[in-house]
Amino acid sequence: MPRDRQSQTLRYTQNIQTFLAIINLDCTVKEGVRLWLSVAVMKIFVTLFDLLLDIVPRLF
């Protein structure tokens, strides 16, 4: 294999590896955001439930 062909193949391989790393990072970020949002929503529901437990005994 000629030298320039070898370096071209190496560049293609590096580009593919970089692209796959970016995709992997993107998936990790998406999963992190999804986890953060689910925790935030859960905290909102827990706070609302706690407020409900405080208000209901005062009504009766």
mmCIF file of C-alpha atoms in Angstrom:
data_model
loop_
_atom_site.group_PDB
_atom_site.id
_atom_site.type_symbol
_atom_site.label_atom_id
_atom_site.label_comp_id
_atom_site.label_asym_id
_atom_site.label_seq_id
_atom_site.Cartn_x
_atom_site.Cartn_y
_atom_site.Cartn_z
ATOM 1 C CA MET A 1 0.000 0.000 0.000
ATOM 2 C CA PRO A 2 1.505 3.390 -0.935
ATOM 3 C CA ARG A 3 2.361 5.771 1.882
ATOM 4 C CA ASP A 4 -0.241 8.431 0.980
ATOM 5 C CA ARG A 5 -2.939 5.773 0.765
ATOM 6 C CA GLN A 6 -1.947 4.532 4.223
ATOM 7 C CA SER A 7 -2.130 8.014 5.720
ATOM 8 C CA GLN A 8 -5.484 8.604 4.030
ATOM 9 C CA THR A 9 -6.850 5.374 5.515
ATOM 10 C CA LEU A 10 -5.501 6.389 8.924
ATOM 11 C CA ARG A 11 -7.218 9.781 8.644
ATOM 12 C CA TYR A 12 -10.518 8.125 7.725
ATOM 13 C CA THR A 13 -10.192 5.807 10.710
ATOM 14 C CA GLN A 14 -9.461 8.730 13.039
ATOM 15 C CA ASN A 15 -12.419 10.679 11.651
ATOM 16 C CA ILE A 16 -14.736 7.715 12.220
ATOM 17 C CA GLN A 17 -13.440 7.267 15.778
ATOM 18 C CA THR A 18 -13.956 10.976 16.489
ATOM 19 C CA PHE A 19 -17.481 10.826 15.067
ATOM 20 C CA LEU A 20 -18.332 7.792 17.215
ATOM 21 C CA ALA A 21 -16.933 9.526 20.304
ATOM 22 C CA ILE A 22 -19.126 12.570 19.612
ATOM 23 C CA ILE A 23 -22.203 10.355 19.211
ATOM 24 C CA ASN A 24 -21.363 8.563 22.463
ATOM 25 C CA LEU A 25 -20.914 11.890 24.279
ATOM 26 C CA ASP A 26 -24.211 13.132 22.832
ATOM 27 C CA CYS A 27 -26.041 10.052 24.126
ATOM 28 C CA THR A 28 -24.439 10.485 27.531
ATOM 29 C CA VAL A 29 -25.528 14.132 27.661
ATOM 30 C CA LYS A 30 -29.072 13.209 26.619
ATOM 31 C CA GLU A 31 -29.259 10.522 29.291
ATOM 32 C CA GLY A 32 -27.920 12.972 31.878
ATOM 33 C CA VAL A 33 -30.485 15.610 30.945
ATOM 34 C CA ARG A 34 -33.257 13.014 31.032
ATOM 35 C CA LEU A 35 -32.145 11.863 34.482
ATOM 36 C CA TRP A 36 -31.908 15.455 35.754
ATOM 37 C CA LEU A 37 -35.408 16.255 34.447
ATOM 38 C CA SER A 38 -36.920 13.141 36.003
ATOM 39 C CA VAL A 39 -35.349 13.997 39.379
ATOM 40 C CA ALA A 40 -36.640 17.576 39.109
ATOM 41 C CA VAL A 41 -40.178 16.386 38.330
ATOM 42 C CA MET A 42 -40.031 13.896 41.205
ATOM 43 C CA LYS A 43 -38.946 16.673 43.602
ATOM 44 C CA ILE A 44 -41.866 18.824 42.454
ATOM 45 C CA PHE A 45 -44.347 16.007 43.126
ATOM 46 C CA VAL A 46 -42.822 15.272 46.540
ATOM 47 C CA THR A 47 -43.053 18.965 47.461
ATOM 48 C CA LEU A 48 -46.678 19.148 46.323
ATOM 49 C CA PHE A 49 -47.529 15.985 48.260
ATOM 50 C CA ASP A 50 -45.822 17.405 51.355
ATOM 51 C CA LEU A 51 -47.826 20.628 51.021
ATOM 52 C CA LEU A 52 -50.999 18.597 50.616
ATOM 53 C CA LEU A 53 -50.221 16.698 53.824
ATOM 54 C CA ASP A 54 -49.773 20.033 55.608
ATOM 55 C CA ILE A 55 -53.009 21.553 54.272
ATOM 56 C CA VAL A 56 -55.437 18.612 54.624
ATOM 57 C CA PRO A 57 -55.287 18.318 58.461
ATOM 58 C CA ARG A 58 -56.034 22.040 58.758
ATOM 59 C CA LEU A 59 -59.210 21.643 56.717
ATOM 60 C CA PHE A 60 -60.765 19.172 59.153
#
